[in-house]
XYZ file of C-alpha atoms in Angstrom:
585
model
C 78.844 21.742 15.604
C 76.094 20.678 12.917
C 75.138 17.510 14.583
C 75.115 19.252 17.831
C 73.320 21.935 16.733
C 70.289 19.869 14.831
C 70.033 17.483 17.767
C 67.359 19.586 19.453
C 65.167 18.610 15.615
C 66.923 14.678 16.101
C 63.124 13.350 17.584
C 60.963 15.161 15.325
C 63.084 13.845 12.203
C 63.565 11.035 12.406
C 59.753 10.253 13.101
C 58.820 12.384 9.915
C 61.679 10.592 7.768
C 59.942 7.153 8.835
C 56.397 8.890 7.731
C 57.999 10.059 4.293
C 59.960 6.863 3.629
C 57.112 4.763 2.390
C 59.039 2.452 0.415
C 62.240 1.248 1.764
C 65.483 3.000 0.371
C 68.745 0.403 -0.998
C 71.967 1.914 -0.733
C 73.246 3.163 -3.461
C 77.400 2.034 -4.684
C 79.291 4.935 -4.396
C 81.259 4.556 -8.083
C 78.191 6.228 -9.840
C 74.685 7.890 -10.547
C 71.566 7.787 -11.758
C 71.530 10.595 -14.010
C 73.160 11.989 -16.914
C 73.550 15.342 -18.375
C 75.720 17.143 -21.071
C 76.850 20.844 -20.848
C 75.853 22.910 -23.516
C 74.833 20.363 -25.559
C 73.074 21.930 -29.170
C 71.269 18.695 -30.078
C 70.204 17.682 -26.771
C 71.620 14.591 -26.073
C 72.983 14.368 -22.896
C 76.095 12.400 -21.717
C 75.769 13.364 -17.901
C 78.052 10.462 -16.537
C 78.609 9.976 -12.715
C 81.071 7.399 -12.590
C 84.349 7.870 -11.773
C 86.265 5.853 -14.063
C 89.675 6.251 -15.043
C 90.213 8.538 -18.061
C 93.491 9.840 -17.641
C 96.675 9.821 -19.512
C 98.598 6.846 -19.809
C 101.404 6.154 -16.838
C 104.535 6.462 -19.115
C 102.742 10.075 -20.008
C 102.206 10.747 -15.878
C 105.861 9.897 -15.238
C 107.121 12.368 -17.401
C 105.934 14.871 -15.026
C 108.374 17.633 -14.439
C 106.837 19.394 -11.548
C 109.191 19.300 -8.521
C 108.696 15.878 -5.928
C 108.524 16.302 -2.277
C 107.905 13.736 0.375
C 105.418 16.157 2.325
C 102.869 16.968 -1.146
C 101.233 15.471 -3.943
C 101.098 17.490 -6.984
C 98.527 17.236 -9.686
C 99.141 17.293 -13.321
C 97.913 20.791 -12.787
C 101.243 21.968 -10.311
C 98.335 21.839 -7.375
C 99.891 20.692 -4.427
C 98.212 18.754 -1.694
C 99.561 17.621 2.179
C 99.787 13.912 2.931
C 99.225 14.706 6.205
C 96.414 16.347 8.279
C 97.484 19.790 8.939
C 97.772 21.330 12.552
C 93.926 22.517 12.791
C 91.860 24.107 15.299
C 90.468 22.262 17.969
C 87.055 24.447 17.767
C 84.762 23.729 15.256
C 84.793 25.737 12.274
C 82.291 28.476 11.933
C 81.309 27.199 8.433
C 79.965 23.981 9.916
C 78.034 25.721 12.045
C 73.983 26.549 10.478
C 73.103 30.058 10.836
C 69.547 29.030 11.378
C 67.490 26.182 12.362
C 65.156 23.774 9.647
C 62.060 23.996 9.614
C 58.637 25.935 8.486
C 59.014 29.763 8.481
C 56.693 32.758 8.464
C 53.110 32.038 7.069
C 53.521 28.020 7.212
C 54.339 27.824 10.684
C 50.422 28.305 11.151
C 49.155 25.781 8.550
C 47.943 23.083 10.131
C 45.656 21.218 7.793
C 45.927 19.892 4.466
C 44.468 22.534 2.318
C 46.382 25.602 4.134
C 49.430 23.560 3.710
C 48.625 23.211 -0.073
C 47.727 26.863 -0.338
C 51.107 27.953 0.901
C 52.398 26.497 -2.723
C 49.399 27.142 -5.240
C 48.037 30.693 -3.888
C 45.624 32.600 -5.126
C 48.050 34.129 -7.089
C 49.003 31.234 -9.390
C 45.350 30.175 -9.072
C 44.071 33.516 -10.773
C 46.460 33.622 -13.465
C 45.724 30.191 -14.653
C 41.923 31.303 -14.647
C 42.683 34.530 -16.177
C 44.986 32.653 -18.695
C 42.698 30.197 -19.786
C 39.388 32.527 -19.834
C 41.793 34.128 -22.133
C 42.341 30.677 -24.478
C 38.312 29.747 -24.126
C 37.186 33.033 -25.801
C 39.692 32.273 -28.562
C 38.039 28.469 -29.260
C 34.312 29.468 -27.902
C 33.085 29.632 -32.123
C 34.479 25.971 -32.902
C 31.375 25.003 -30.289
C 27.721 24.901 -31.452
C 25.982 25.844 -27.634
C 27.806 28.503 -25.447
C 27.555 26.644 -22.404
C 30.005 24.076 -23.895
C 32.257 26.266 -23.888
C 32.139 28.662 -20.692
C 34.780 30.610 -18.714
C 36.204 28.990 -15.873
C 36.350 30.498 -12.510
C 38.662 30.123 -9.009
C 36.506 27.310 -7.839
C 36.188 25.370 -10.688
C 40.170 25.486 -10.575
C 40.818 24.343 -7.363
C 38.023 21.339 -8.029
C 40.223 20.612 -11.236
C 42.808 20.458 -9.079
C 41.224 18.215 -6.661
C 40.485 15.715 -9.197
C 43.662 15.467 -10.887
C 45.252 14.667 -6.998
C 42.173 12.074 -6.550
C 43.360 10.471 -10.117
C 46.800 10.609 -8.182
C 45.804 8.623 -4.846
C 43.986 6.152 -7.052
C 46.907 5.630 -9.169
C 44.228 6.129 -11.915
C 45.950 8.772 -14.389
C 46.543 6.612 -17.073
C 43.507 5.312 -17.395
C 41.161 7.244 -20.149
C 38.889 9.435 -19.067
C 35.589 7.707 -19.909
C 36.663 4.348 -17.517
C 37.622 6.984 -14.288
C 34.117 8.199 -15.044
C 32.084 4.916 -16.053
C 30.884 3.759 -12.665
C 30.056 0.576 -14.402
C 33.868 -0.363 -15.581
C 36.947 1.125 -12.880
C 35.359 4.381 -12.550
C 34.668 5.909 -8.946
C 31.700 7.413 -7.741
C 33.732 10.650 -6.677
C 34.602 11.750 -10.101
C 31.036 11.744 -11.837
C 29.343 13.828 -8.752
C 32.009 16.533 -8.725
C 32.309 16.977 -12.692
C 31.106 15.841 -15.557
C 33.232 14.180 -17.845
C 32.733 16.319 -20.883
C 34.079 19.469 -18.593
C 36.964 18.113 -17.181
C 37.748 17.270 -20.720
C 37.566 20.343 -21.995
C 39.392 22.192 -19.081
C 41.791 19.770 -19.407
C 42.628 20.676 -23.292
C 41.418 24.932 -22.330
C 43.605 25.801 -19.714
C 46.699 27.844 -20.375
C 49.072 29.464 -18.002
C 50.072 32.513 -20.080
C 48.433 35.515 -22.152
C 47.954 33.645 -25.258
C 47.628 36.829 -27.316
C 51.141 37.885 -26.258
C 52.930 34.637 -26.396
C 54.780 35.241 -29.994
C 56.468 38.198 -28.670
C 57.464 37.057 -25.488
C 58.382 33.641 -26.938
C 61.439 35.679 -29.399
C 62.996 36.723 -25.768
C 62.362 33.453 -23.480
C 61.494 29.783 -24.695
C 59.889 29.027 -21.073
C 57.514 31.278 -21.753
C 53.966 29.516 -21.118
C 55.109 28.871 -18.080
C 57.404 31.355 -16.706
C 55.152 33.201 -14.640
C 53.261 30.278 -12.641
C 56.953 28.391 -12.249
C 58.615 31.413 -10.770
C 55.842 31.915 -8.080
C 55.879 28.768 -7.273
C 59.359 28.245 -6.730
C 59.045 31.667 -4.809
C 56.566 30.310 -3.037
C 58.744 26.996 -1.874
C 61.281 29.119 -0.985
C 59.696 31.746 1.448
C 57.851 28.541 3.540
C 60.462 26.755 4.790
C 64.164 26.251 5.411
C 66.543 23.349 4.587
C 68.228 21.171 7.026
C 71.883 21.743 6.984
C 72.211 18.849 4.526
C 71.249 19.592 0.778
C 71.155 17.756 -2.520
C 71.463 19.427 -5.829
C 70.585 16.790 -9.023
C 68.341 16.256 -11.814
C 65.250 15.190 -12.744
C 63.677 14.215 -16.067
C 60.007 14.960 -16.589
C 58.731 12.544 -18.854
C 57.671 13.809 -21.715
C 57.676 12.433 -25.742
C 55.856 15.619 -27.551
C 57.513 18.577 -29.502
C 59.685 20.596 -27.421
C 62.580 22.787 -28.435
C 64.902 21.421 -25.330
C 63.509 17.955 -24.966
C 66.183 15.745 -23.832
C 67.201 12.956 -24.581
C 68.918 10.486 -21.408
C 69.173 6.574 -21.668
C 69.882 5.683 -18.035
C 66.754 7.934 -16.872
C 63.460 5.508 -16.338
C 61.575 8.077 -19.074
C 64.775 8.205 -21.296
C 63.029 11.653 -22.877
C 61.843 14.346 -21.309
C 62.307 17.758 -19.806
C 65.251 18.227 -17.495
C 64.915 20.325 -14.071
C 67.539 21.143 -11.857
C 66.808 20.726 -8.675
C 67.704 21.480 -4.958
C 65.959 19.476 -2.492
C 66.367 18.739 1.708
C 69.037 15.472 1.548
C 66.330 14.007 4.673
C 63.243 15.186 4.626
C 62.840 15.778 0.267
C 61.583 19.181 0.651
C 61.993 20.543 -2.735
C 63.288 24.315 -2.330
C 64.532 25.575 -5.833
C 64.059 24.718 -9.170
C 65.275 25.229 -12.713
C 64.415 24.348 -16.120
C 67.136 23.172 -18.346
C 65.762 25.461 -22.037
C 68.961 25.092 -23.578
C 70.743 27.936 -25.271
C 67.951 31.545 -24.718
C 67.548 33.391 -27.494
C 69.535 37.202 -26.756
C 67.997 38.997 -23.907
C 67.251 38.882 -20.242
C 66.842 35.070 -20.041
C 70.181 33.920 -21.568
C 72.086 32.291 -18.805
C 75.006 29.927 -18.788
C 74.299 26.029 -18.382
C 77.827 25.415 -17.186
C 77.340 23.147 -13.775
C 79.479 25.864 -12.200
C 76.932 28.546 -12.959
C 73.859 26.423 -12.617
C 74.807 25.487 -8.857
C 75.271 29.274 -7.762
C 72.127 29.816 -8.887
C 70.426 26.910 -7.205
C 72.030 27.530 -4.143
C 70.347 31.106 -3.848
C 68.233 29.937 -0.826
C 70.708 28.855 1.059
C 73.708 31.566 0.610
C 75.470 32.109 3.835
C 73.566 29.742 5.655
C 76.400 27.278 6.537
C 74.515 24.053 5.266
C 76.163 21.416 3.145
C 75.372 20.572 -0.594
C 75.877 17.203 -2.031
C 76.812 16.866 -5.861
C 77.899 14.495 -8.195
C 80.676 14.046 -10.208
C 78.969 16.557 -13.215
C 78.564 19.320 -11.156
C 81.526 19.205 -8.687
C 84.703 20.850 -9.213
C 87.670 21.777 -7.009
C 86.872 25.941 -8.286
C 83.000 25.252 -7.183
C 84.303 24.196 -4.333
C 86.433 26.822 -3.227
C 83.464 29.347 -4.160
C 81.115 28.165 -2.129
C 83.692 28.126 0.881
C 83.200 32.115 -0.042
C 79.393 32.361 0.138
C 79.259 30.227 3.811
C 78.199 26.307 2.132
C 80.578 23.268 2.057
C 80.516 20.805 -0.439
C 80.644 16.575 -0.394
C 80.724 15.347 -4.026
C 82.748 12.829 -6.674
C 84.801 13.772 -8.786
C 85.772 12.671 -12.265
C 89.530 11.297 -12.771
C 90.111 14.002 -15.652
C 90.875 16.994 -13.130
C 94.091 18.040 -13.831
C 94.091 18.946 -10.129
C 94.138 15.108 -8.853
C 97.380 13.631 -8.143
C 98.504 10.944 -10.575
C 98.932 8.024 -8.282
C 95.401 8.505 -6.928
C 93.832 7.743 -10.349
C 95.934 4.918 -10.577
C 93.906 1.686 -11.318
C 96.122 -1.204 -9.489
C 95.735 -0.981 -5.800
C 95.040 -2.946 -2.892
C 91.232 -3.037 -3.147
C 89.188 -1.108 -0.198
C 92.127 0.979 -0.044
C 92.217 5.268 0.129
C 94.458 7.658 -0.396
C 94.227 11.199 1.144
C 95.047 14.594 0.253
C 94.729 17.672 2.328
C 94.606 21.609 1.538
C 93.758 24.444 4.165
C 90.041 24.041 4.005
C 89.161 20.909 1.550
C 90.322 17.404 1.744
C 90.656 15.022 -1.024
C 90.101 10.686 -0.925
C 90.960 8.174 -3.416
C 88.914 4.946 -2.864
C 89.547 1.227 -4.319
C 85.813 0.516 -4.359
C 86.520 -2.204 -6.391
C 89.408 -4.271 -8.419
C 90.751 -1.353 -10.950
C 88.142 0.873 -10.260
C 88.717 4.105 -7.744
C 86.133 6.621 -6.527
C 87.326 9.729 -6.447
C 85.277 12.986 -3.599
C 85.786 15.947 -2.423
C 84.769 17.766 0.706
C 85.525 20.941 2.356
C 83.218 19.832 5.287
C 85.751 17.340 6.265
C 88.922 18.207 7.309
C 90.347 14.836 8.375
C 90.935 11.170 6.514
C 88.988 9.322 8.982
C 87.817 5.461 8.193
C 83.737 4.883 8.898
C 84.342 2.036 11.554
C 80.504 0.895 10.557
C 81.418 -0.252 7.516
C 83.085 -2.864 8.291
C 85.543 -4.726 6.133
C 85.191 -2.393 3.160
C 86.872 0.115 5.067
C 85.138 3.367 3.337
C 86.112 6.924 4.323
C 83.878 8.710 6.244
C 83.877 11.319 3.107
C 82.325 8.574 1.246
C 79.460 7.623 3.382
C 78.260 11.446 4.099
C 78.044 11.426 -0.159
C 76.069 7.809 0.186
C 73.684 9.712 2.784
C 73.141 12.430 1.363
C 73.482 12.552 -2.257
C 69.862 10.588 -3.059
C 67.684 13.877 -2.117
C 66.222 14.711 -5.792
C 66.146 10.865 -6.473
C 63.903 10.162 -3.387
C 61.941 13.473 -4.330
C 61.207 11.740 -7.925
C 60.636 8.195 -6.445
C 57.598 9.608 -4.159
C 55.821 11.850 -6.834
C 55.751 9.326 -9.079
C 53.741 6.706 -6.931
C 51.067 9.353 -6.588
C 51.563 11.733 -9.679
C 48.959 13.273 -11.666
C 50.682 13.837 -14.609
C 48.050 12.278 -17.626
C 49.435 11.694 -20.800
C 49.710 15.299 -22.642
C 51.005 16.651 -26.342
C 51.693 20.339 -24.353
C 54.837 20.677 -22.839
C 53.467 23.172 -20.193
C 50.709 21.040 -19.074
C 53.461 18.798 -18.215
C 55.239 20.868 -16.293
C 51.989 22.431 -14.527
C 51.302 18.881 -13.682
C 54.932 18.279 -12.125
C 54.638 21.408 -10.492
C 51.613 19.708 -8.589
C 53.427 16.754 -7.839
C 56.147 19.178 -6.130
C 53.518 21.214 -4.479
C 51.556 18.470 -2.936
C 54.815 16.541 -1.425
C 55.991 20.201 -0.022
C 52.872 20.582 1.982
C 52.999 17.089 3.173
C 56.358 17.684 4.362
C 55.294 21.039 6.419
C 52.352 19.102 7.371
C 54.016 16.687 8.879
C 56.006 19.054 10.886
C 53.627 21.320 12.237
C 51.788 18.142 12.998
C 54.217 16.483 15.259
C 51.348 13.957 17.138
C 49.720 12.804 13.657
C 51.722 10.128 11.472
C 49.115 10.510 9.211
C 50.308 8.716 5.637
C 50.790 10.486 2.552
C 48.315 8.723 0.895
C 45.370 9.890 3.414
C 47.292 13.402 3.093
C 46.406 13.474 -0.559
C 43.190 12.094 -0.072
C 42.317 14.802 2.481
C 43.623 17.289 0.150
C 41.616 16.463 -2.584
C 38.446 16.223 -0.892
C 38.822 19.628 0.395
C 39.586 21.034 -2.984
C 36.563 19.470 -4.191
C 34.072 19.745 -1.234
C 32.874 23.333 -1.999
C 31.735 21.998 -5.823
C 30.601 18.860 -4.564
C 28.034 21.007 -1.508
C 26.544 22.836 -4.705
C 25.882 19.880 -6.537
C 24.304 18.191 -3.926
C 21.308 21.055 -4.139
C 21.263 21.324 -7.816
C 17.837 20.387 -8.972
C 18.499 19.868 -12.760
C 21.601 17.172 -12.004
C 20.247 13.738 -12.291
C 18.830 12.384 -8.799
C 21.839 9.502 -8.628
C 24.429 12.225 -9.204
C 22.934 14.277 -6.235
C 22.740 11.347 -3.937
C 26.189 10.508 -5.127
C 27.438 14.238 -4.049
C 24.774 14.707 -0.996
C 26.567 11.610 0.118
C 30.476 11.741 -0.116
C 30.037 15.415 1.532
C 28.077 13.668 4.492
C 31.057 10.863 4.878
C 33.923 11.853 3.005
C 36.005 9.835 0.612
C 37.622 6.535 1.589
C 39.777 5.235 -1.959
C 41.391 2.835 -2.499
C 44.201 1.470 -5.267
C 42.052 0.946 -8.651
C 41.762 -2.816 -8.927
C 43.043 -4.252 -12.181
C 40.059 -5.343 -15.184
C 40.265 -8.876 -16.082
C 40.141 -9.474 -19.723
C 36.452 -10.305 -19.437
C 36.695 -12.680 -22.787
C 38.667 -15.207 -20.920
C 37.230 -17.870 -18.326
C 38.579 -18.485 -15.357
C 37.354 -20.870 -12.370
C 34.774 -19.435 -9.574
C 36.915 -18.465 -6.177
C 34.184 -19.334 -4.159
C 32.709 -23.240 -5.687
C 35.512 -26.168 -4.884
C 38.087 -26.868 -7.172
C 36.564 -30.035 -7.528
C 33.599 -28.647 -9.672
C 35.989 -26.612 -11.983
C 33.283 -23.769 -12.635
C 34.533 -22.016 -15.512
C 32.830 -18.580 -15.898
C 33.103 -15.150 -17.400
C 31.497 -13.099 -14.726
C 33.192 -11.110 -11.812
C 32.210 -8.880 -9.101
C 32.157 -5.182 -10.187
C 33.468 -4.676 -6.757
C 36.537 -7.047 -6.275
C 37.078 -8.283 -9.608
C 36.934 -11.845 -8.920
C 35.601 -14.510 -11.211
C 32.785 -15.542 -9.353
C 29.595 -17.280 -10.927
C 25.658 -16.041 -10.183
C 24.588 -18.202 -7.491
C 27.190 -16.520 -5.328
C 26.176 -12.894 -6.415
C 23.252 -11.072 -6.592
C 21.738 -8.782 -9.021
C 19.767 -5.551 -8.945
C 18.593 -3.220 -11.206
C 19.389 0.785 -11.424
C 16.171 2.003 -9.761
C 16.334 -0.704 -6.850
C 19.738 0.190 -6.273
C 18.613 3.763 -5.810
C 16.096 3.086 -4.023
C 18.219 1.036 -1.705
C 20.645 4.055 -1.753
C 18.153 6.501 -0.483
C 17.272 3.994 2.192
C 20.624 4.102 3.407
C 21.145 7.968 3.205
C-alpha cells in the first residue's frame, strides 16, 4: 500500500516539509481554485474556472430523461451508468496504488551535498555556456553603439555564474525592485556586497546583453516555434529537473502565471491571478515537498511544424505526466483539467487521479448536481476502478470529484461535523503543490522588472532552479535544518566568491572596493531584509530623547533607519572610516 510503502521516508518528510513550509499554509474550501485558464483561446483571455457550480439543464429538462431506471445504477445524461453500492472488491491492495519506486534524489544528486553542487545539478555548464555563447553573440552585434571597447566586452562562464549570484543576493534581500543605482549606493539601501563583486555599469549592461539564443538565426527559427529565445535553455532545464530526482507518490499538476506586462504574442490575460497578466506555465510539481519536475509554456496556437501541439487539458496532462508514466503515483487536478476520459487513460499508463469536476459532464447523474440537499451531505457513485462523490459543501452549492485511487465512499471522521468524504480531503491535501511552489519563489524571486519576455522566463527559471536544489539539499542533508533563506545566501556567495577573490588583488580597483572584497571573502556574507527609507523630508521625533522633549528631527541612522538626532550619533568622514576599516581587517 502507498502509505505503507512511503512510511520508511515518513521521518525524513515530514522534518523537510516543516523546513520548506516557512509561512504557514490555510486550508483551502474545496468548491474552487485559484487559477483560471481557457482552452484554445485566440485572444488570450482566459476563463479557467474551478468552481463547481451548477450549470446544468433545468430539472423539468432532467426528468424527461428516457434512459432506462434501475434501483441498483445511476445513469448520467450521457447513458453512463454508475453502482450505488461498493462493488465486491479485492481485499489486496491494488497494484496501481502501489509506487514502482521510492522519492527521492537519483543518480548524480544523490552526491550533492552543498549548495552550489545542488544548484549545478539545474543550471550546468551546459545552459551556462549557451547563455555566454548567446550573448557574446548579441554584444558583438551592439559593441559600435559604444565609444571605448571595454564598455562593451564579451562575457565569459565566470562572469555568468557571478551574474547569477547577484541576481539570488537581490533575491535574499528582497531588493529586486529597487533600481539599480540604490542596491549599489552604499550611502542610500545599497549593500556593500554588490559594489565589490561588480560594478554597477556592468551588471547593467549584462543585464540588457544577455540573450539565450543565436540572435542571427532567430527570424527563421521564430516562423517554426514562437518559444524560440528560449527553447533551448528551458528544455535543458526541465531535462535537467527531471533526471535529479523522483516525485513522491502524490503529484499536483496546475498553473502558474509569470508576471509579466510587455509585448508578447501569448500574454495572458487572468483576473483572479495576483499578476492578472502574464505568461502561463503548466506545471507538475511534488504535492509535499514542491519539487518542481516538468514544465510547459502555454504559446498558444504554433505556427505549422514540429512545435504545434494541442492545448486541450486532456493533451496537456499526458504530456506533463511524462516523468511519472507507469510509476503508480497519484496526480491531483482541478476541475479544468479533469475528465472522466483523462481519467480512465491514466488508469492505462499506471497513475490515478483525485480531482473536481465541473457539473456540465454529461457523465454525472442528474440528482447529484441537484442544488437542494441536506447540507454536508454526499452522494456516491461507483464504477470498476473510479468512484464518484457529490458533496453539499454548502446551502445550494455541491462539489463535485473524482478518483480512481479510491475505491470506497468512506466519511473523513477528522472532520468533524462537516462530514467530508475522504475523496475530498486527499484533493484539499494535495491539490495546492504548484500554488505553494509560486508562494515560496516569490518571497525570494529575482525576477527585476523587464520589457523581454525571455528574460522573464530565464529569471523564473532561476526561481525554479534555486527552490529544486534546496529541496535535494535538504534531503541529502538530513542533520541540517538549515533555512532557505541561509540556503540562498550560501548559494550566492559561492557563485560570487571566485570574482570577489580576484578583486580583492586587483591593484587598479579603488582601495575601499578591495577592502570591501578582501573582506566579505575572509567572513562571508551575513544579509539581512533591506530596511525601508523614510521619506527623509518629513520630521519625526528622536527614539532615543523622552517624549517629554518632543525632538523633532530629519536625521536617521544609515544603519537602522531610525530618526535619531546628532548627540546620539556620531560622525566620521570617508578616509577615517577607512582607516578604521583597515584597523579592523
Amino acid at each position: 500500500m502507498r502509505m505503507e510503502q512511503s512510511q520508511m521516508l515518513a521521518n525524513d518528510l515530514e522534518r523537510i516539509q516543516n523546513i520548506l513550509n516557512s509561512v504557514s499554509d490555510e486550508e483551502v474550501e474545496v468548491d474552487g481554485s485559484c487559477s483560471e485558464n481557457d482552452e484554445d483561446d485566440p485572444v488570450q483571455n482566459s476563463s479557467h474556472n474551478s468552481e463547481s457550480e451548477f450549470e446544468g439543464e433545468s430539472s423539468s429538462s432532467l426528468e424527461q430523461l428516457d434512459i432506462k431506471r434501475s434501483s441498483k445504477y445511476l445513469y448520467g445524461k450521457d447513458g453512463t451508468r454508475w453502482l450505488k453500492k461498493v462493488p465486491p472488491r479485492n481485499v489486496r491492495t491494488r497494484a496501481i496504488n502501489i509506487i514502482s519506486y521510492l522519492p527521492g534524489p537519483r543518480g548524480k544528486a544523490k552526491q550533492a551535498k552543498s549548495a552550489d553542487e545542488c544548484f549545478a545539478l539545474f543550471i550546468n555548464d551546459t545552459i551556462l555556456n549557451c547563455i555566454v555563447c548567446c550573448t557574446n553573440i548579441y554584444i558583438a552585434h551592439v559593441r559600435e553603439k559604444y565609444e571605448r571597447e571595454r564598455d562593451a566586452k564579451n562575457t565569459d562562464l565566470e562572469e555568468i555564474k557571478t551574474f547569477i549570484g547577484l541576481l539570488l543576493l537581490t533575491g535574499v534581500t528582497k531588493s529586486r525592485s529597487l533600481h539599480l543605482s540604490d542596491i549599489w549606493n552604499k550611502n542610500k539601501l545599497g549593500i556593500a556586497v554588490f559594489s565589490a563583486t561588480m560594478s554597477e555599469k556592468r551588471f547593467r549592461f549584462l543585464l540588457q546583453c544577455i540573450r539565450f539564443d543565436d540572435k542571427r538565426t532567430r527570424q527563421e527559427r521564430s516562423e517554426i516555434d514562437v518559444l524560440a529565445p528560449v527553447r533551448e535553455i528551458f528544455e535543458l532545464f526541465v531535462a535537467n529537473s527531471q533526471n535529479n530526482y523522483s516525485l513522491g507518490e502524490y503529484t499536483t499538476i496546475d498553473e502558474q502565471l509569470v508576471g509579466f506586462r510587455g509585448r508578447c504574442k501569448f500574454r495572458m490575460y487572468m483576473p483572479k491571478k495576483p499578476a492578472r497578466y502574464g505568461i502561463k506555465i503548466f506545471a507538475l510539481t511534488d504535492a509535499r515537498l514542491w519539487y518542481t519536475s516538468n514544465l510547459e509554456i502555454y504559446a498558444g496556437l504554433q505556427p505549422e511544424g514540429p512545435y504545434r501541439v494541442s492545448n486541450k487539458p486532456h493533451d496537456v496532462v499526458m504530456r506533463l505526466i511524462q516523468p511519472i508514466d507507469n510509476t503508480h503515483r497519484n496526480l491531483t487536478v482541478d476541475n479544468w483539467f479533469n475528465s472522466i476520459p483523462l481519467a480512465e487513460t491514466l488508469l492505462e499508463h499506471g497513475i490515478t487521479i483525485v480531482g473536481t469536476l465541473r457539473s456540465n459532464k454529461r457523465e454525472i447523474p442528474p440528482n447529484f448536481v441537484k442544488r437542494k440537499r441536506d447540507l454536508y451531505s454526499s452522494e456516491f457513485g461507483y464504477k470498476e476502478k473510479m468512484t464518484l462523490v457529490s458533496y453539499a459543501s454548502k446551502p445550494n452549492k455541491n462539489v463535485l470529484a473524482l478518483s480512481t485511487m479510491h475505491q470506497t465512499g468512506d466519511i473523513d471522521a477528522e472532520s468533524g461535523p462537516k462530514q467530508k468524504p475522504e475523496i475530498i480531503t486527499m484533493y484539499n491535501l494535495t491539490k495546492g503543490g504548484v500554488d505553494k511552489v509560486d508562494e515560496m519563489i516569490g518571497k525570494y524571486s529575482v525576477a527585476r522588472m523587464c520589457n523581454r519576455w525571455s528574460l522573464r522566463v530565464f529569471f523564473h527559471i532561476l526561481d525554479i532552479a534555486a527552490l529544486n536544489s534546496y529541496v535535494i539539499y535538504l534531503c541529502n542533508n538530513p542533520n541540517m535544518n538549515t533555512p532557505r533563506k541561509h540556503f540562498l545566501c550560501s548559494l550566492g556567495f559561492s557563485l560570487i566568491n571566485k570574482t570577489l577573490k580576484r578583486r580583492a588583488d586587483m591593484p587598479t580597483l579603488p582601495k575601499d572596493i578591495r577592502i570591501s572584497a578582501k573582506r566579505i571573502c575572509t567572513q562571508g556574507i551575513v544579509i539581512e531584509d533591506a530596511p525601508v527609507l523614510s521619506n527623509p523630508n518629513t520630521k519625526s521625533r528622536c527614539t532615543v530623547c523622552p517624549r517629554s522633549k518632543d525632538v523633532k528631527i530629519k536625521t536617521e541612522c544609515s544603519q537602522c533607519m531610525q530618526k535619531m538626532c546628532l548627540k546620539h550619533m556620531k560622525t566620521i568622514c570617508d578616509s577615517c572610516m577607512l582607516n578604521l576599516q583597515e584597523k579592523v581587517d
